PDB file of C-alpha atoms and ligand atoms in Angstrom:
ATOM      1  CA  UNK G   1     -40.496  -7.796 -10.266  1.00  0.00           C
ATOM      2  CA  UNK G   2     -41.338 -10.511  -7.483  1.00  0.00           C
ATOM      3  CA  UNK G   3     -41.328 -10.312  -4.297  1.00  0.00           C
ATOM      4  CA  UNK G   4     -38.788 -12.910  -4.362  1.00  0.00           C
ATOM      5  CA  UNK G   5     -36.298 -11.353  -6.912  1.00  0.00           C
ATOM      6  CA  UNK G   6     -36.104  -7.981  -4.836  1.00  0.00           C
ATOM      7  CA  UNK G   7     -35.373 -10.610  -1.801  1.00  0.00           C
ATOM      8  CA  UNK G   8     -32.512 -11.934  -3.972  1.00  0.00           C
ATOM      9  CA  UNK G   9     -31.426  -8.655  -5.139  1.00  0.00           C
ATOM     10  CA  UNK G  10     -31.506  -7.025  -1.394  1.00  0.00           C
ATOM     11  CA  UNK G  11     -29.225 -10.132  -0.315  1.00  0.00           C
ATOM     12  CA  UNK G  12     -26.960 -10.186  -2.989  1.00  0.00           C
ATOM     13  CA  UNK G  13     -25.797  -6.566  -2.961  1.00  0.00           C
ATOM     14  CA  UNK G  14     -24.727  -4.239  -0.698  1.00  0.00           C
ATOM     15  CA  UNK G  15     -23.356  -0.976   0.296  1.00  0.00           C
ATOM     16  CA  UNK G  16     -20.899  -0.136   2.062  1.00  0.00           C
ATOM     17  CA  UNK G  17     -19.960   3.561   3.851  1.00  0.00           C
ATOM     18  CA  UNK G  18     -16.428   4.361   4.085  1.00  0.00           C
ATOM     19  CA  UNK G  19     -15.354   4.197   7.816  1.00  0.00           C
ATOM     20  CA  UNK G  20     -11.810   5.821   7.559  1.00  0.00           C
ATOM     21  CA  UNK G  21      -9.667   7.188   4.805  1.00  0.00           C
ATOM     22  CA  UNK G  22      -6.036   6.688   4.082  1.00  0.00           C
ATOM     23  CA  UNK G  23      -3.024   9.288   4.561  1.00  0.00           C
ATOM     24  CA  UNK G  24      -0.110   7.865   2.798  1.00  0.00           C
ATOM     25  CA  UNK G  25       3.264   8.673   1.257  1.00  0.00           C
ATOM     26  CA  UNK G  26       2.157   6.803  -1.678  1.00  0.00           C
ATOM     27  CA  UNK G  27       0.852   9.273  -4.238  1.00  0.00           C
ATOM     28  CA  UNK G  28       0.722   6.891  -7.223  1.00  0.00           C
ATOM     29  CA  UNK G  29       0.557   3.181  -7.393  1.00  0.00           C
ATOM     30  CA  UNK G  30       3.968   3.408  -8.960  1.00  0.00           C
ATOM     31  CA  UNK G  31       6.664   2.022  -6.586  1.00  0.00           C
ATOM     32  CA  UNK G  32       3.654   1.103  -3.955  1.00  0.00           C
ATOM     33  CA  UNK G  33       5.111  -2.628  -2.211  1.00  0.00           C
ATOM     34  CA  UNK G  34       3.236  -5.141  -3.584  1.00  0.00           C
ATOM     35  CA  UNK G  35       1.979  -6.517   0.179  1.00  0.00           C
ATOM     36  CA  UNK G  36       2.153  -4.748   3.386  1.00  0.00           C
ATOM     37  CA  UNK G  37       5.382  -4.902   5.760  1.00  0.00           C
ATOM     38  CA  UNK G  38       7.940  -5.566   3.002  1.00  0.00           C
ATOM     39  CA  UNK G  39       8.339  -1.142   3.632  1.00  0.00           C
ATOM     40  CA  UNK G  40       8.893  -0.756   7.437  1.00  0.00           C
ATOM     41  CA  UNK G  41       9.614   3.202   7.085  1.00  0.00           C
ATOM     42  CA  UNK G  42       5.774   3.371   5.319  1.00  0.00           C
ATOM     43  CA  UNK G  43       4.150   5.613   7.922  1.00  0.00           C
ATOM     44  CA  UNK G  44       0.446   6.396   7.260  1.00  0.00           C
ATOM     45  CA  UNK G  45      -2.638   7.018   8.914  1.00  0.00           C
ATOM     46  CA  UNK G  46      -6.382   6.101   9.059  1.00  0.00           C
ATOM     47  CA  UNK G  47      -8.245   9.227   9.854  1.00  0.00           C
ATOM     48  CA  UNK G  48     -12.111   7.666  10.871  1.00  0.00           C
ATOM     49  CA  UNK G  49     -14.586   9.575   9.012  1.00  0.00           C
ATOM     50  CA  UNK G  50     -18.523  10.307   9.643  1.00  0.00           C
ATOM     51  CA  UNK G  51     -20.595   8.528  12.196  1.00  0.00           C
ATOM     52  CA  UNK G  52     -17.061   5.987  12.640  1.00  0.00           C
ATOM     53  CA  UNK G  53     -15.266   8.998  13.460  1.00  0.00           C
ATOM     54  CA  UNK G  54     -16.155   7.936  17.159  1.00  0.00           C
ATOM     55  CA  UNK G  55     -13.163   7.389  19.525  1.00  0.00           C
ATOM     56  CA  UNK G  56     -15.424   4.695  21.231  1.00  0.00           C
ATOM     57  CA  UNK G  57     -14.852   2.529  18.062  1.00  0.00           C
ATOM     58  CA  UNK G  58     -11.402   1.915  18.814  1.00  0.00           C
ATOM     59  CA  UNK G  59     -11.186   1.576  22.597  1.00  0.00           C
ATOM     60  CA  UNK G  60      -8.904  -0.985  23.413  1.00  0.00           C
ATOM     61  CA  UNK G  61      -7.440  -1.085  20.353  1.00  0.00           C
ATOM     62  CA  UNK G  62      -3.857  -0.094  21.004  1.00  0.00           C
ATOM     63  CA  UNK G  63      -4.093  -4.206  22.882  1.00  0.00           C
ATOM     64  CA  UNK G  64      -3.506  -5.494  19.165  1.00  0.00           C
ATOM     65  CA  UNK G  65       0.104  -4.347  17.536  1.00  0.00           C
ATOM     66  CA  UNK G  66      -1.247  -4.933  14.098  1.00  0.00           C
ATOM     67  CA  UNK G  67      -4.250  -4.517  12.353  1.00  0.00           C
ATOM     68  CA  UNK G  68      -6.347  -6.219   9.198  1.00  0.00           C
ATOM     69  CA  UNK G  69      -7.155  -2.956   7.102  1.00  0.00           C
ATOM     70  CA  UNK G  70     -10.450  -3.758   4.384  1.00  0.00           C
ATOM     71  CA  UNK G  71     -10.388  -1.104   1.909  1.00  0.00           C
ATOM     72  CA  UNK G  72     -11.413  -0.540  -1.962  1.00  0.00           C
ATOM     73  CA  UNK G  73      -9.016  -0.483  -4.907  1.00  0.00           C
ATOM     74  CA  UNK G  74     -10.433   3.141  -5.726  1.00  0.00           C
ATOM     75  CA  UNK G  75      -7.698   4.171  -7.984  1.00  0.00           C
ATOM     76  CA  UNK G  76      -8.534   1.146 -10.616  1.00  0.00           C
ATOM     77  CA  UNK G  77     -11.693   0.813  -9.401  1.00  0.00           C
ATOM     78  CA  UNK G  78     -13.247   2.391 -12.697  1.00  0.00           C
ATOM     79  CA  UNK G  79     -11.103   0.068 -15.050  1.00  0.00           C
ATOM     80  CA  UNK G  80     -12.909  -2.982 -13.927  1.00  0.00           C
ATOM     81  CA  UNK G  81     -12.341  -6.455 -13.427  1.00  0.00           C
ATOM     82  CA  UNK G  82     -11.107  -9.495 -15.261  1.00  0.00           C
ATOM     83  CA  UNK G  83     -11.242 -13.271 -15.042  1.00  0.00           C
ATOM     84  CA  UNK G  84      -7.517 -13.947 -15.818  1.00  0.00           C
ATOM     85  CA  UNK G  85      -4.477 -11.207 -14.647  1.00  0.00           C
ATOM     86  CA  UNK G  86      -1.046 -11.775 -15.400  1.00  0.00           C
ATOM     87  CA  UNK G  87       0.400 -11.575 -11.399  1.00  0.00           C
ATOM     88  CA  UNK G  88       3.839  -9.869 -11.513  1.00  0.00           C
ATOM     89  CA  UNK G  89       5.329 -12.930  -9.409  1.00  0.00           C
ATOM     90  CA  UNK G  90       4.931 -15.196 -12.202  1.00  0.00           C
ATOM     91  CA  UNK G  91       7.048 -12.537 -14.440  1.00  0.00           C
ATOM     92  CA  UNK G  92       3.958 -10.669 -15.935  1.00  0.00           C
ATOM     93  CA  UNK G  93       3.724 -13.271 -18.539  1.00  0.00           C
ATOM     94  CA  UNK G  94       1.323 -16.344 -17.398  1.00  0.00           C
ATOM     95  CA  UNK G  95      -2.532 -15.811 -16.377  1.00  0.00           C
ATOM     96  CA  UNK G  96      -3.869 -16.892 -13.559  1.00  0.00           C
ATOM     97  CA  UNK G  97      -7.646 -16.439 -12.016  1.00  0.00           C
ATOM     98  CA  UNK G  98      -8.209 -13.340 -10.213  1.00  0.00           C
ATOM     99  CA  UNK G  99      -9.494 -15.470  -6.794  1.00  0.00           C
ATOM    100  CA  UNK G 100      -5.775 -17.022  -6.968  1.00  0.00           C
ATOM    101  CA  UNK G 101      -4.105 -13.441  -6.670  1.00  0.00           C
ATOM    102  CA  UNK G 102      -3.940 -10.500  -4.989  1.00  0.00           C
ATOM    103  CA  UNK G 103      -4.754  -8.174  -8.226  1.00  0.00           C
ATOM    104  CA  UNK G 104      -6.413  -5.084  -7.729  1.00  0.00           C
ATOM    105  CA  UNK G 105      -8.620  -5.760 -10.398  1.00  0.00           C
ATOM    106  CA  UNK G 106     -11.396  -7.977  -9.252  1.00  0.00           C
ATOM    107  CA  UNK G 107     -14.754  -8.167  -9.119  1.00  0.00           C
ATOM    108  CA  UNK G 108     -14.974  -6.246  -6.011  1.00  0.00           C
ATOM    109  CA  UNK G 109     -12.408  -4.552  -5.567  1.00  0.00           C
ATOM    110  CA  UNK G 110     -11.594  -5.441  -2.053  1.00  0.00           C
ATOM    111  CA  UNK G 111      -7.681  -5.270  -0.530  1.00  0.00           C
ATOM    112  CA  UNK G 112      -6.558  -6.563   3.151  1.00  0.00           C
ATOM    113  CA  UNK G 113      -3.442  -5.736   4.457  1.00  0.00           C
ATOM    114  CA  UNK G 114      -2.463  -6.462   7.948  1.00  0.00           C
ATOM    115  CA  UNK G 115      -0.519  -3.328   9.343  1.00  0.00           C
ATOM    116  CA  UNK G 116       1.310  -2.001  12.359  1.00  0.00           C
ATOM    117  CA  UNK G 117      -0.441  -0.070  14.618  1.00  0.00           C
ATOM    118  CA  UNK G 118       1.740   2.579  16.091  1.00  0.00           C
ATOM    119  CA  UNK G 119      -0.817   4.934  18.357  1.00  0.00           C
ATOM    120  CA  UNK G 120      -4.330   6.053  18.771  1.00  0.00           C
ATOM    121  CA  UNK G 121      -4.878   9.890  18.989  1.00  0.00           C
ATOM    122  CA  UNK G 122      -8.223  11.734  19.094  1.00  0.00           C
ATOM    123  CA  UNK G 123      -7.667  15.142  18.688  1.00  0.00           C
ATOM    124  CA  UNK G 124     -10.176  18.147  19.091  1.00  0.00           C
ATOM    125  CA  UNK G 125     -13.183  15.140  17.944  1.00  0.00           C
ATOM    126  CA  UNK G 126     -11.164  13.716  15.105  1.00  0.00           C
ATOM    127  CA  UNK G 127      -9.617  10.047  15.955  1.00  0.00           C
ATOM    128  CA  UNK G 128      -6.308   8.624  13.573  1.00  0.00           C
ATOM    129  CA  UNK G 129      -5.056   5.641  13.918  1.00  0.00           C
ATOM    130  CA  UNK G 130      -1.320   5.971  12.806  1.00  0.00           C
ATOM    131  CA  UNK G 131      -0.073   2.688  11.216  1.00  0.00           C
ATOM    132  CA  UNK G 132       3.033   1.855   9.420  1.00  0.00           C
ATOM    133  CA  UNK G 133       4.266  -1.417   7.027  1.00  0.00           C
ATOM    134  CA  UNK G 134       1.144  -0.023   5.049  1.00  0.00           C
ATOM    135  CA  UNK G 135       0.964  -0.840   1.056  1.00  0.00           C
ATOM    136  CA  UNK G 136      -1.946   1.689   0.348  1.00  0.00           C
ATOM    137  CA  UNK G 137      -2.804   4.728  -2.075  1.00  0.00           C
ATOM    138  CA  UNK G 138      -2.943   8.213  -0.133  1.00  0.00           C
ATOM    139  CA  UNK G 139      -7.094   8.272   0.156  1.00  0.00           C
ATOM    140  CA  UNK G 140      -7.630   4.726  -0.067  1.00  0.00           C
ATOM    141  CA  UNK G 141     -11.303   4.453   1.372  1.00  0.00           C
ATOM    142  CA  UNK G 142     -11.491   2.198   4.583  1.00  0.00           C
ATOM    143  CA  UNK G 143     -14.231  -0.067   5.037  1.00  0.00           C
ATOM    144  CA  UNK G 144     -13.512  -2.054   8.028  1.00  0.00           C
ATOM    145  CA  UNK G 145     -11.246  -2.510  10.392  1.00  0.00           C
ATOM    146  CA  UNK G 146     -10.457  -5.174  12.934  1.00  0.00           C
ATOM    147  CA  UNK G 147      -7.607  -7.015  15.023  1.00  0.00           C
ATOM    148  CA  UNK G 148      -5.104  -9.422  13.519  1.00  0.00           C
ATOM    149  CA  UNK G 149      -5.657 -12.065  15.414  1.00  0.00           C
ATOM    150  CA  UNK G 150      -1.658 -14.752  15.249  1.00  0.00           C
ATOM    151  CA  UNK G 151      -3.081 -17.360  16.348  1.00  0.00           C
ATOM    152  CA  UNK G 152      -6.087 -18.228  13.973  1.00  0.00           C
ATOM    153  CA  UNK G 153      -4.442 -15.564  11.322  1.00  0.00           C
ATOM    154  CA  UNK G 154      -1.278 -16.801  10.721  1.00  0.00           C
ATOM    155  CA  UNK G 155      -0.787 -20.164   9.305  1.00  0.00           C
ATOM    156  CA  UNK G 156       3.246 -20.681   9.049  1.00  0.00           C
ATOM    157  CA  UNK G 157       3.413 -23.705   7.023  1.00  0.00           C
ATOM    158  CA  UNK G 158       0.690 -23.048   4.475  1.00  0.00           C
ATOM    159  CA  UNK G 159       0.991 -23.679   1.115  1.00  0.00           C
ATOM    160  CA  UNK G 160       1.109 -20.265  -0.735  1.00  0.00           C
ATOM    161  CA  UNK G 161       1.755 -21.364  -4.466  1.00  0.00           C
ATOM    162  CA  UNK G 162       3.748 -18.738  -6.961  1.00  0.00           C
ATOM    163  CA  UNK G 163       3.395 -16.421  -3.257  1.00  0.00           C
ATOM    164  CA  UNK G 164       5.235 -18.492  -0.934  1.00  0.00           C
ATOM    165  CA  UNK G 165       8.802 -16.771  -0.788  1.00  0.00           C
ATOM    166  CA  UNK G 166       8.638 -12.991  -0.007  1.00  0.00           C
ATOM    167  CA  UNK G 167       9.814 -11.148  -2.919  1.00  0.00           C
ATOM    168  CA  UNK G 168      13.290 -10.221  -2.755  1.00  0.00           C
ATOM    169  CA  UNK G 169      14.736  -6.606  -1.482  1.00  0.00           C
ATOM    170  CA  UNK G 170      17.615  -7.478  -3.736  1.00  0.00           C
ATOM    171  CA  UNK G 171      18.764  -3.809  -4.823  1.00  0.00           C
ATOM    172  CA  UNK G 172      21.289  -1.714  -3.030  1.00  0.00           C
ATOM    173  CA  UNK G 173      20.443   1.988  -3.234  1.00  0.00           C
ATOM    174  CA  UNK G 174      23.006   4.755  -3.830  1.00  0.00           C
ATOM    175  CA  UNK G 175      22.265   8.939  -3.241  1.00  0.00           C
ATOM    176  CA  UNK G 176      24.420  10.689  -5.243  1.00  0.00           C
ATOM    177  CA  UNK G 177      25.745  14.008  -4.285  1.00  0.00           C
ATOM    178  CA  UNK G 178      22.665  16.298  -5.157  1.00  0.00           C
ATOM    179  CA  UNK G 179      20.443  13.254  -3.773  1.00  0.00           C
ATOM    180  CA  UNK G 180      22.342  13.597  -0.381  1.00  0.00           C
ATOM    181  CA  UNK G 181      22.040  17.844  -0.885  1.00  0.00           C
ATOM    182  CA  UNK G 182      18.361  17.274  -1.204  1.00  0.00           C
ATOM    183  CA  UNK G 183      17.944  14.496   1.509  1.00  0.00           C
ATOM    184  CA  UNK G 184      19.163  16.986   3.770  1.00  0.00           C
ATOM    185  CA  UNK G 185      16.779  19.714   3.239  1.00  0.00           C
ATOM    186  CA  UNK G 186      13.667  17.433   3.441  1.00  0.00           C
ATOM    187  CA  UNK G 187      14.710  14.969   6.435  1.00  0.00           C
ATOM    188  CA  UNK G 188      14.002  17.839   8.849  1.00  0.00           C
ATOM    189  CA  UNK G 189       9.980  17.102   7.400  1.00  0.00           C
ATOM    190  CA  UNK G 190      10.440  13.736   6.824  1.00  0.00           C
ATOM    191  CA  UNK G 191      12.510  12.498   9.060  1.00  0.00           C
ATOM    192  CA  UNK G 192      13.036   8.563   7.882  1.00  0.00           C
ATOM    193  CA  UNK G 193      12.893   9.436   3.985  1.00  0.00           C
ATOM    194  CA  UNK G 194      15.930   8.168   3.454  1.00  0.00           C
ATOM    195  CA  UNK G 195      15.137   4.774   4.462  1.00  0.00           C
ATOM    196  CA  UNK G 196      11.506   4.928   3.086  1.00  0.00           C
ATOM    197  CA  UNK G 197      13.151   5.871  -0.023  1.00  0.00           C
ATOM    198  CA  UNK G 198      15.530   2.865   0.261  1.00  0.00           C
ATOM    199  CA  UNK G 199      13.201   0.167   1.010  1.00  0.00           C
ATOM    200  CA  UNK G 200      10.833   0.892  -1.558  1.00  0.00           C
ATOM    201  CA  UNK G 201      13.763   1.255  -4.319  1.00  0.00           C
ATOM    202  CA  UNK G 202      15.417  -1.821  -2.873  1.00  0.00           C
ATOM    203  CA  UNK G 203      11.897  -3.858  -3.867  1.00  0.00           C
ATOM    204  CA  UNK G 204      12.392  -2.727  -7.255  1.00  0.00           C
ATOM    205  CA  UNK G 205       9.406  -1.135  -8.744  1.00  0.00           C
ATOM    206  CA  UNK G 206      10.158  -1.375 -12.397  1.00  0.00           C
ATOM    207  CA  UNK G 207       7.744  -3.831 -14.267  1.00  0.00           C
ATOM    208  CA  UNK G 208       7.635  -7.066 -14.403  1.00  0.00           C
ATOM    209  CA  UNK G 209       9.330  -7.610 -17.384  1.00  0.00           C
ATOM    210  CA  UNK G 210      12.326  -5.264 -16.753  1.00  0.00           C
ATOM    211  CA  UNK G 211      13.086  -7.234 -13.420  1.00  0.00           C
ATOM    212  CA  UNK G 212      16.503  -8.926 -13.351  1.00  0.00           C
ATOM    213  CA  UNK G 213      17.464  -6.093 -16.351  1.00  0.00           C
ATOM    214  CA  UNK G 214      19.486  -3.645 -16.637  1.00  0.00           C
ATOM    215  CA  UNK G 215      17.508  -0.100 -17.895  1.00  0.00           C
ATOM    216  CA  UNK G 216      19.305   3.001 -19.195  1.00  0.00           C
ATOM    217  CA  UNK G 217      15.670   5.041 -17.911  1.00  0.00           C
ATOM    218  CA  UNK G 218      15.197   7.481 -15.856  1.00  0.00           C
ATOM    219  CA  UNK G 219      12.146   6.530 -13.265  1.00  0.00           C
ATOM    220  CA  UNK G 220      10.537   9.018 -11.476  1.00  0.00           C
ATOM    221  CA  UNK G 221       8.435   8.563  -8.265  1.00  0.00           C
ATOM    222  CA  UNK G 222       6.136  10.153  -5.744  1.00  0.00           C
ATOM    223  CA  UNK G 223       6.823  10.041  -1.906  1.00  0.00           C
ATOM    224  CA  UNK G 224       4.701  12.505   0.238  1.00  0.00           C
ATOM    225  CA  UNK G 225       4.587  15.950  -2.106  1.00  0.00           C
ATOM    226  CA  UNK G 226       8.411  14.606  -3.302  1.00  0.00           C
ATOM    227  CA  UNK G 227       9.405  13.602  -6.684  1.00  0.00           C
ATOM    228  CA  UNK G 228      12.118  11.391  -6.560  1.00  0.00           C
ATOM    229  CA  UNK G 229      14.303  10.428  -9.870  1.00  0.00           C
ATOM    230  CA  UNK G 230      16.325   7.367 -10.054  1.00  0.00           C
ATOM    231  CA  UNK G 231      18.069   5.019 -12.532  1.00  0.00           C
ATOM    232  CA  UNK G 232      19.621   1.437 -12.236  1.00  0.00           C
ATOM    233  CA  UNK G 233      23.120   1.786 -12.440  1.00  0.00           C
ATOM    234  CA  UNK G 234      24.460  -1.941 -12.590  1.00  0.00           C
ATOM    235  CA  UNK G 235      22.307  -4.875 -12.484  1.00  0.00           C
ATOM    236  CA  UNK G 236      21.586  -4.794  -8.737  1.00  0.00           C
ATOM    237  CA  UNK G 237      22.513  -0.865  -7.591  1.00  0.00           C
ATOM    238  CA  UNK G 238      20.118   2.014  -7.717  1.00  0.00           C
ATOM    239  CA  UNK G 239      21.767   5.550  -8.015  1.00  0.00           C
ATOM    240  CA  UNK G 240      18.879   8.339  -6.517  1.00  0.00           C
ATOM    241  CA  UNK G 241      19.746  11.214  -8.947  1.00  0.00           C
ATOM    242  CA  UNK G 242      17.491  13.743  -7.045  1.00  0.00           C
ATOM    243  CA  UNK G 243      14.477  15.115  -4.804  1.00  0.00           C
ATOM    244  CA  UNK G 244      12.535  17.567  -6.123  1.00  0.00           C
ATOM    245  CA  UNK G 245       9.267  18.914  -3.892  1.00  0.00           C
ATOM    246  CA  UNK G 246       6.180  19.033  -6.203  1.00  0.00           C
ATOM    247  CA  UNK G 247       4.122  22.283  -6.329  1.00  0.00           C
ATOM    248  CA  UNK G 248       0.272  21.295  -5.658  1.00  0.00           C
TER     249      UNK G 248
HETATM  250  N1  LIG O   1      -2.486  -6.188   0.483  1.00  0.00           N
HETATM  251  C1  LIG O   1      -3.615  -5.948  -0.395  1.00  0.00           C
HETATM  252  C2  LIG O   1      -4.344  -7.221  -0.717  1.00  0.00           C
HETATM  253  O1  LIG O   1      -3.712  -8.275  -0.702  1.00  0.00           O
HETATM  254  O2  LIG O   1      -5.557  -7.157  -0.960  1.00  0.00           O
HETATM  255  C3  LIG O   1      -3.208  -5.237  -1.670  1.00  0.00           C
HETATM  256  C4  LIG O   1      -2.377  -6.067  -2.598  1.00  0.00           C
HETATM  257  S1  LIG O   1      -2.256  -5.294  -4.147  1.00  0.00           S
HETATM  258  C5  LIG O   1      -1.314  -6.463  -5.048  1.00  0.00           C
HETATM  259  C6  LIG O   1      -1.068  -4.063  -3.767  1.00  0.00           C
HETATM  260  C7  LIG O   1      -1.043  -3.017  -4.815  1.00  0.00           C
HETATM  261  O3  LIG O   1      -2.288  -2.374  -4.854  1.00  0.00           O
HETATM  262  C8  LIG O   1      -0.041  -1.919  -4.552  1.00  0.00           C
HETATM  263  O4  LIG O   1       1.217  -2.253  -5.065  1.00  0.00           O
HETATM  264  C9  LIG O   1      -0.658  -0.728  -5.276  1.00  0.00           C
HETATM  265  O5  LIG O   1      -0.150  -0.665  -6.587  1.00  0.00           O
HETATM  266  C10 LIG O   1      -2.128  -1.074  -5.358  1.00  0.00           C
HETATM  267  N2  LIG O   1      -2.974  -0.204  -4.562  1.00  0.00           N
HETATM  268  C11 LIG O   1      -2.826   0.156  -3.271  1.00  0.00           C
HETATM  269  N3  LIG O   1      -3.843   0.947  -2.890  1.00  0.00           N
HETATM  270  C12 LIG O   1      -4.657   1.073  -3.971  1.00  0.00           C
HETATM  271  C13 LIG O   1      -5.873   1.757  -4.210  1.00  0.00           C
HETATM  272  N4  LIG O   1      -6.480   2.467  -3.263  1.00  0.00           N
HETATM  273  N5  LIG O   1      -6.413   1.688  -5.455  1.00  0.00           N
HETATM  274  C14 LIG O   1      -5.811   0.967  -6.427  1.00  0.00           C
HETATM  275  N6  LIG O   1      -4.669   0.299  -6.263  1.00  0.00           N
HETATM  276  C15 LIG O   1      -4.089   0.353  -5.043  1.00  0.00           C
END
């Protein structure tokens, strides 16, 4: 090979060491918000890692309420990209290119979300950043953080396409007895499940092409080491049927 080519080849890849990984109530990408801050009760953390795992990274930090999170799509990481993806705004049906969404399945598979920053601790040499709004798998490698920045960051009357309304929370969410029996035994750990579990059902996680339909199933979904079953009872209600803790 020339001298050249390995010039080209040094320039044109890279690698990348994660700098923090992700604790998250989100087990499964099942029920995960589609963008960060539409689930205010999402409370997660970034735990640094290796040589990042510095509490000298992060001084001064705590100045900036929210934060730009850069992390990789590992869970569909291995199932590659494609050119065209069907986004779930546009119903699941129409393809659009993959630079004009937000899909997971690119061809680096990059996500941003900006989140809230809540604290700083560094405990016994270990610093985590706790963050909420957040719309990231539990151990979602982090490969950069950095301040989110209003007034060169947001852009309020930018054109955002199929994107530009926020999706609706349309869905009022119900706990029926055993629901409320179970609630109660797992609030003392958790303490704002309820309303974790309420804005994420309120988003409606069901497909694309079961929204704005009514569904005899049974859903299941995991919050923390919780399974939590739920149906659509009318058009626009949610009924929570129960909480069950999952054995690891
Ligand atoms: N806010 C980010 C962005 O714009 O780059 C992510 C948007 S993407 C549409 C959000 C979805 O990514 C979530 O609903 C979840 O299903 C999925 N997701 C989150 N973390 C992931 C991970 N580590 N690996 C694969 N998929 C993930």
């Amino acid at each position: 090979m020339s001298k050249s080519c390995d010039t080209t080849d040094e320039i044109q890849s890279f690698k990348f060491d994660a700098i923090g990984i992700i604790e998250s109530p989100y087990q499964e990408k099942f029920a995960i918000p589609r963008q960060p801050n539409l689930v205010s009760a999402a409370k997660g953390k970034v735990v640094l890692v290796g040589e990042a795992n510095n509490h000298e990274l992060v001084r001064d930090i705590e100045q900036f309420s929210h934060l730009w999170l850069l992390f990789v799509f590992h869970g569909t990481q291995e199932q590659g990209w494609k050119p065209l993806v069907r986004p779930p705004r546009l119903g699941g049906n129409v393809k659009t290119g993959v630079l004009a969404t937000r899909s997971t399945f690119r061809p680096n598979p990059i996500g941003m979300s900006v989140v809230k920053l809540d604290k700083v601790v560094t405990e016994k040499q270990q610093t985590v950043l706790h963050i909420s709004g957040l719309d990231l798998l539990n151990g979602t490698p982090i490969i950069d953080i950095k301040p989110y920045v209003p007034y060169s960051d947001a852009i309020i009357d930018a054109d955002a396409g199929f994107a530009q309304q926020q999706p609706e929370a349309g869905l009022t969410v119900e706990f029926s007895k055993k629901a409320q029996t179970d609630l109660a035994q797992y609030t003392q750990k958790y303490s704002e499940l309820a309303l974790l579990i309420e804005q994420v059902l309120a988003q409606d996680p069901r497909p694309a092409y079961k929204q704005g339909k009514t569904d005899d199933k049974i859903y299941g979904m995991s919050l923390y080491d919780l399974n939590i079953q739920w149906q659509l009872i009318t058009l626009d209600t949610v009924l929570v049927l129960n909480i069950t803790q999952v054995n690891k």
